[in-house]
């Protein structure tokens, strides 16, 4: 019998479909199912976004192959947008468009590391980053982040973890799964350390548009001299424009790095979906006010969850931000899988077990609160208060 690639075969099945199956077993005893599992926007795309997608999707102009690096119109529009967000000078040749941010991470990781090399991550970690590296034979090492520090990494711990085998440090801010937002000063210190050590900083900023403070740059790294030799930033258009099914992400890096990424992208997909790129290039400036309204709405949902968690004393909200909350369940000694499965099947609350984000996260559950509006989130109060494993 033919064998499978052992690097893939040893991976666990994708967690989101497994968790969704628990939700399908819920019988509706406590009301409608509350799905806090997958990180998808809980509101539809803007009608103008849909119109633009329809217009570009029906055009013969986007049915052929496009530039590997992405449509020039989107690269220019996104570079201009980033220049405004970060008060820095970024150009189209700093941008590579990908088919979603997961693919952006694949490209970034392959660009800077190979089989046998090590990429350093924080724990809790985003599970798709960890499995991506594992299937490519890239080793991982972890810097534990503690609840007492708001799940922010300690600079000295990062320094100690950088061995000669480490080629890059991968961070997510705002963080998935904890929601922790890395302060600009911390990101600057981490950047300086990576530059000093001669390793890359891969910074996944998928949830950047949902920061609590409007108009504030997440960091100043793009203004640092020589940033191109250390920083690779990742982004997703999926959440901000509510189009995850169209699979559109972006990498911001030095022009020389973009050239290397193009070699990888040519073999992965040739180019990201062209019609969606053309539509987003137009929507990016047009829908700025709508995206700001969505940022405010996500903030209201975060406040609604904080209110709920203050009223259920046995449950602890240890971190929250952007799309996610990392919630400590009250059932010490029980696995997060056991708690999450029963929570879905019996209470109708679907969330991700903490262990999927690291073996040391058994006491936690990830709530993707952006999926539900504030009235729906309020329904959690009674269900959590009355929930028991017995």
Coordinates of C-alpha atoms in Angstrom, one line a residue:
X1 CA 0.0 0.0 0.0
X2 CA 1.3 3.5 -0.9
X3 CA 2.1 5.7 2.1
X4 CA 1.2 9.3 2.8
X5 CA 3.6 12.1 3.5
X6 CA 4.3 11.6 7.2
X7 CA 4.6 15.3 7.9
X8 CA 1.0 15.7 6.8
X9 CA -0.4 12.4 8.0
X10 CA 0.6 13.1 11.6
X11 CA -1.3 16.4 11.7
X12 CA -4.7 16.5 13.4
X13 CA -7.8 17.1 11.3
X14 CA -8.7 20.8 10.9
X15 CA -10.3 21.9 14.2
X16 CA -13.0 24.2 13.0
X17 CA -15.0 21.5 11.1
X18 CA -14.6 19.2 14.1
X19 CA -16.0 21.8 16.5
X20 CA -18.8 22.6 14.0
X21 CA -19.9 19.0 14.2
X22 CA -20.5 19.4 18.0
X23 CA -22.8 22.3 17.3
X24 CA -24.8 20.3 14.9
X25 CA -25.6 17.9 17.7
X26 CA -27.2 20.7 19.8
X27 CA -30.9 20.2 20.2
X28 CA -31.9 23.8 20.7
X29 CA -32.8 23.3 24.4
X30 CA -31.6 26.8 25.4
X31 CA -32.5 28.7 22.3
X32 CA -30.6 29.3 19.0
X33 CA -27.0 28.1 18.5
X34 CA -24.4 30.7 19.4
X35 CA -21.4 30.1 17.1
X36 CA -18.2 31.6 18.5
X37 CA -15.9 29.3 16.7
X38 CA -14.6 30.5 13.4
X39 CA -13.2 34.0 12.9
X40 CA -15.7 35.3 10.4
X41 CA -17.5 38.7 10.4
X42 CA -21.0 38.4 11.7
X43 CA -22.5 40.8 9.3
X44 CA -22.7 40.9 5.5
X45 CA -20.5 42.6 2.9
X46 CA -21.5 46.1 1.9
X47 CA -23.8 46.2 -1.2
X48 CA -21.2 48.3 -3.1
X49 CA -18.6 45.6 -2.4
X50 CA -21.0 43.0 -3.8
X51 CA -21.8 45.1 -6.8
X52 CA -18.1 45.5 -7.6
X53 CA -17.5 41.8 -7.2
X54 CA -20.3 41.1 -9.6
X55 CA -19.0 43.6 -12.1
X56 CA -15.4 42.4 -12.0
X57 CA -16.4 38.7 -11.8
X58 CA -18.4 39.0 -15.0
X59 CA -15.7 40.8 -16.9
X60 CA -13.6 38.9 -19.4
X61 CA -10.7 41.2 -18.5
X62 CA -10.0 39.1 -15.4
X63 CA -10.5 35.6 -16.7
X64 CA -6.9 35.2 -17.7
X65 CA -3.7 34.9 -15.7
X66 CA -2.5 38.1 -14.0
X67 CA 0.7 39.4 -12.5
X68 CA 2.1 37.0 -9.9
X69 CA 2.6 39.8 -7.4
X70 CA -1.0 40.9 -7.8
X71 CA -3.0 43.4 -9.8
X72 CA -1.1 46.7 -9.9
X73 CA -4.3 48.6 -9.1
X74 CA -4.7 46.8 -5.8
X75 CA -1.0 46.9 -5.0
X76 CA -1.0 50.7 -5.5
X77 CA -4.2 51.2 -3.6
X78 CA -3.1 49.1 -0.7
X79 CA 0.3 50.7 -0.5
X80 CA -1.3 54.1 -0.4
X81 CA -3.6 52.9 2.3
X82 CA -0.8 51.5 4.4
X83 CA 1.2 54.7 3.9
X84 CA -1.6 56.6 5.5
X85 CA -2.2 54.0 8.3
X86 CA 1.5 53.9 9.3
X87 CA 2.6 57.4 8.3
X88 CA 5.3 55.8 6.2
X89 CA 6.4 55.6 2.6
X90 CA 5.3 52.3 1.1
X91 CA 5.1 51.5 -2.6
X92 CA 3.5 49.0 -4.8
X93 CA 6.7 47.0 -5.1
X94 CA 6.5 46.5 -1.3
X95 CA 3.2 44.6 -1.8
X96 CA 2.5 41.0 -2.8
X97 CA -1.2 39.9 -3.0
X98 CA -2.0 36.3 -2.0
X99 CA -5.0 34.1 -1.8
X100 CA -5.8 34.7 1.8
X101 CA -3.6 35.4 4.8
X102 CA -2.9 31.7 5.4
X103 CA -1.3 31.6 2.0
X104 CA 0.6 34.8 2.9
X105 CA 2.1 33.0 5.9
X106 CA 3.0 29.9 3.7
X107 CA 4.8 32.2 1.3
X108 CA 6.6 34.2 4.0
X109 CA 7.7 31.1 5.9
X110 CA 9.0 29.4 2.8
X111 CA 10.9 32.6 1.8
X112 CA 12.9 32.7 5.0
X113 CA 13.1 29.1 6.3
X114 CA 13.5 25.6 4.9
X115 CA 13.2 22.1 6.2
X116 CA 15.3 21.7 9.4
X117 CA 15.3 25.4 10.2
X118 CA 13.4 26.7 13.2
X119 CA 10.7 29.4 13.3
X120 CA 10.0 30.8 16.8
X121 CA 6.4 31.4 17.8
X122 CA 4.5 32.5 20.9
X123 CA 2.2 30.1 22.8
X124 CA -0.7 30.3 22.7
X125 CA -0.2 30.1 18.9
X126 CA -2.4 30.3 15.9
X127 CA -2.8 26.6 15.0
X128 CA -2.6 27.1 11.2
X129 CA 0.8 28.7 11.5
X130 CA 2.0 25.7 13.6
X131 CA 0.7 23.1 11.2
X132 CA 1.9 25.0 8.1
X133 CA 5.5 24.9 9.4
X134 CA 5.1 21.2 10.5
X135 CA 4.0 20.0 7.1
X136 CA 7.0 21.8 5.5
X137 CA 9.5 20.2 7.9
X138 CA 10.3 23.5 9.6
X139 CA 10.8 23.1 13.3
X140 CA 9.0 25.3 15.8
X141 CA 10.1 26.6 19.2
X142 CA 7.8 28.5 21.6
X143 CA 7.9 31.4 23.9
X144 CA 5.2 31.0 26.6
X145 CA 2.9 34.0 27.1
X146 CA 1.3 34.2 30.5
X147 CA -2.2 35.5 31.5
X148 CA -0.5 37.6 34.2
X149 CA 1.2 39.6 31.4
X150 CA -1.9 39.9 29.3
X151 CA -0.5 37.1 27.1
X152 CA 2.2 39.4 25.8
X153 CA 5.7 37.9 25.3
X154 CA 8.6 38.7 27.5
X155 CA 11.5 40.2 25.5
X156 CA 14.1 38.4 27.6
X157 CA 12.3 35.1 26.9
X158 CA 12.4 35.7 23.2
X159 CA 16.1 36.6 23.4
X160 CA 16.8 33.3 25.2
X161 CA 14.8 31.3 22.7
X162 CA 16.7 32.6 19.7
X163 CA 19.2 29.9 18.8
X164 CA 21.5 29.6 15.8
X165 CA 18.8 27.5 14.1
X166 CA 16.1 30.1 14.4
X167 CA 15.4 31.9 11.1
X168 CA 12.3 33.9 12.0
X169 CA 9.9 34.9 14.8
X170 CA 6.2 34.7 13.9
X171 CA 3.8 37.0 15.8
X172 CA 0.1 37.7 15.5
X173 CA -1.2 41.1 16.7
X174 CA -4.0 41.6 17.5
X175 CA -3.5 38.0 18.6
X176 CA -5.3 34.9 17.6
X177 CA -6.4 33.2 19.9
X178 CA -6.1 35.6 22.8
X179 CA -7.0 38.9 21.3
X180 CA -4.0 40.5 23.0
X181 CA -2.8 43.7 21.2
X182 CA 1.0 44.2 21.2
X183 CA 1.9 47.7 22.2
X184 CA 4.0 49.7 19.7
X185 CA 6.9 49.9 22.2
X186 CA 6.9 46.2 22.6
X187 CA 6.8 45.6 18.8
X188 CA 9.7 48.1 18.4
X189 CA 11.8 46.2 21.0
X190 CA 11.0 42.9 19.4
X191 CA 11.9 44.3 16.0
X192 CA 15.2 45.7 17.3
X193 CA 16.0 42.3 18.9
X194 CA 15.3 40.4 15.6
X195 CA 17.4 42.9 13.7
X196 CA 20.2 42.5 16.2
X197 CA 20.0 38.7 16.0
X198 CA 19.7 38.6 12.2
X199 CA 16.4 36.9 12.0
X200 CA 13.1 37.8 10.3
X201 CA 10.1 39.2 12.1
X202 CA 6.9 37.8 10.5
X203 CA 4.0 39.9 11.8
X204 CA 0.5 38.7 11.1
X205 CA -1.8 41.8 11.3
X206 CA -5.0 40.2 10.0
X207 CA -7.1 41.9 12.6
X208 CA -5.4 45.3 12.4
X209 CA -8.6 47.1 11.3
X210 CA -10.4 46.2 14.6
X211 CA -8.1 47.9 17.0
X212 CA -9.9 49.7 19.8
X213 CA -8.3 53.1 19.0
X214 CA -9.2 54.7 15.7
X215 CA -6.5 56.5 13.7
X216 CA -3.6 55.1 15.8
X217 CA -0.8 53.3 14.0
X218 CA -0.3 49.8 15.4
X219 CA 3.4 50.4 15.3
X220 CA 6.1 52.5 13.7
X221 CA 8.2 49.7 12.2
X222 CA 7.7 50.8 8.6
X223 CA 9.4 54.1 9.5
X224 CA 12.5 52.3 10.7
X225 CA 15.6 52.6 8.5
X226 CA 16.2 49.3 6.8
X227 CA 12.9 47.7 7.9
X228 CA 12.9 45.8 4.7
X229 CA 15.7 43.5 5.9
X230 CA 13.8 42.4 9.0
X231 CA 10.1 42.8 8.7
X232 CA 7.5 40.9 6.7
X233 CA 3.9 42.0 7.5
X234 CA 0.8 39.9 6.6
X235 CA -2.8 41.1 6.2
X236 CA -6.3 39.8 5.2
X237 CA -8.9 41.6 3.3
X238 CA -11.4 38.9 4.3
X239 CA -12.4 40.3 7.7
X240 CA -12.5 44.0 6.8
X241 CA -14.5 43.6 3.7
X242 CA -16.5 40.5 4.8
X243 CA -15.4 38.4 1.8
X244 CA -13.5 35.4 3.3
X245 CA -14.8 33.2 0.5
X246 CA -13.0 35.3 -2.1
X247 CA -9.6 34.5 -0.4
X248 CA -7.6 37.7 -0.6
X249 CA -4.6 38.6 1.6
X250 CA -1.4 40.7 1.3
X251 CA 2.2 40.7 2.2
X252 CA 4.1 43.9 2.9
X253 CA 7.9 43.5 2.7
X254 CA 11.0 44.8 1.0
X255 CA 11.0 44.7 -2.8
X256 CA 13.8 42.0 -2.7
X257 CA 11.6 39.9 -0.5
X258 CA 8.6 40.3 -2.8
X259 CA 10.8 39.0 -5.6
X260 CA 11.5 35.9 -3.7
X261 CA 7.8 35.4 -2.7
X262 CA 6.8 35.6 -6.4
X263 CA 8.9 32.5 -7.1
X264 CA 6.9 30.6 -4.5
X265 CA 3.5 32.1 -5.5
X266 CA 4.1 31.1 -9.1
X267 CA 4.2 27.5 -8.0
X268 CA 1.4 27.7 -5.5
X269 CA -1.3 29.5 -7.5
X270 CA 0.3 31.7 -10.1
X271 CA -1.8 34.7 -9.0
X272 CA -4.5 35.5 -6.4
X273 CA -8.1 35.7 -7.7
X274 CA -8.1 38.6 -10.1
X275 CA -11.7 39.7 -10.0
X276 CA -11.7 40.1 -6.3
X277 CA -8.4 42.1 -6.4
X278 CA -9.9 44.5 -8.9
X279 CA -13.0 44.9 -6.8
X280 CA -11.1 45.5 -3.6
X281 CA -8.8 48.0 -5.3
X282 CA -11.9 50.2 -5.9
X283 CA -13.6 49.4 -2.5
X284 CA -10.6 50.2 -0.4
X285 CA -11.0 54.0 -0.6
X286 CA -14.8 53.9 -1.1
X287 CA -15.7 51.9 2.0
X288 CA -13.5 53.6 4.6
X289 CA -16.5 55.0 6.6
X290 CA -18.2 51.6 6.5
X291 CA -15.1 49.8 7.8
X292 CA -14.8 52.3 10.6
X293 CA -18.5 51.7 11.5
X294 CA -17.7 48.0 11.6
X295 CA -14.7 48.6 13.9
X296 CA -17.0 50.4 16.3
X297 CA -19.5 47.6 16.1
X298 CA -16.9 45.0 17.0
X299 CA -15.9 47.2 19.9
X300 CA -19.6 47.1 21.1
X301 CA -19.5 43.3 20.9
X302 CA -16.3 43.2 22.9
X303 CA -18.0 45.4 25.6
X304 CA -21.0 43.1 25.6
X305 CA -18.8 40.1 26.2
X306 CA -17.0 41.9 29.0
X307 CA -20.3 42.6 30.7
X308 CA -21.4 39.0 30.4
X309 CA -18.1 37.7 31.9
X310 CA -18.3 40.1 34.8
X311 CA -21.6 38.4 35.8
X312 CA -20.4 34.8 35.6
X313 CA -17.8 34.7 38.4
X314 CA -16.7 31.1 37.8
X315 CA -15.5 32.0 34.3
X316 CA -12.5 34.3 33.8
X317 CA -11.9 36.6 30.8
X318 CA -8.1 36.7 30.8
X319 CA -7.7 38.5 27.4
X320 CA -9.8 40.2 24.8
X321 CA -9.3 42.3 21.7
X322 CA -10.2 42.7 18.1
X323 CA -12.0 39.4 17.2
X324 CA -11.2 37.1 20.1
X325 CA -11.5 36.5 23.8
X326 CA -9.5 33.9 25.7
X327 CA -11.7 32.6 28.5
X328 CA -10.6 30.4 31.4
X329 CA -13.2 27.8 32.2
X330 CA -13.9 26.8 35.8
X331 CA -13.4 23.1 35.4
X332 CA -9.9 22.5 36.6
X333 CA -8.6 19.1 35.7
X334 CA -10.9 18.7 32.8
X335 CA -9.6 19.0 29.2
X336 CA -10.6 22.0 27.1
X337 CA -11.9 19.6 24.5
X338 CA -14.3 18.0 27.0
X339 CA -15.6 21.4 28.1
X340 CA -16.0 22.8 24.6
X341 CA -17.7 19.7 23.3
X342 CA -20.3 19.6 26.1
X343 CA -20.7 23.4 25.9
X344 CA -21.7 23.0 22.2
X345 CA -23.8 19.9 22.5
X346 CA -25.7 20.9 25.7
X347 CA -25.6 24.7 26.0
X348 CA -25.5 25.6 22.3
X349 CA -22.3 27.6 22.6
X350 CA -19.7 26.7 19.9
X351 CA -16.1 27.7 20.6
X352 CA -12.5 26.4 20.1
X353 CA -10.8 24.4 22.9
X354 CA -7.6 26.0 24.2
X355 CA -5.5 22.9 23.6
X356 CA -5.7 23.5 19.9
X357 CA -3.5 26.6 20.5
X358 CA -0.9 24.7 22.7
X359 CA -0.7 21.9 25.1
X360 CA -0.5 24.3 28.1
X361 CA -3.9 25.9 27.2
X362 CA -6.2 23.2 28.6
X363 CA -7.9 25.7 31.0
X364 CA -9.0 27.9 28.1
X365 CA -11.5 28.4 25.4
X366 CA -11.4 30.8 22.5
X367 CA -14.5 32.8 21.9
X368 CA -14.6 34.5 18.4
X369 CA -17.1 37.1 19.6
X370 CA -17.1 39.1 16.4
X371 CA -19.4 36.4 14.9
X372 CA -22.3 37.4 17.2
X373 CA -24.1 40.7 17.8
X374 CA -24.4 42.2 21.3
X375 CA -27.9 40.9 22.0
X376 CA -26.8 37.4 21.0
X377 CA -23.7 37.7 23.2
X378 CA -25.9 38.7 26.1
X379 CA -27.6 35.2 25.9
X380 CA -24.3 33.7 27.0
X381 CA -24.9 34.9 30.6
X382 CA -27.6 32.5 31.5
X383 CA -26.1 29.6 29.6
X384 CA -22.7 29.9 31.2
X385 CA -24.2 30.4 34.7
X386 CA -26.2 27.2 34.4
X387 CA -23.6 25.1 32.6
X388 CA -22.1 22.1 34.4
X389 CA -20.0 19.1 33.4
X390 CA -21.9 16.8 35.7

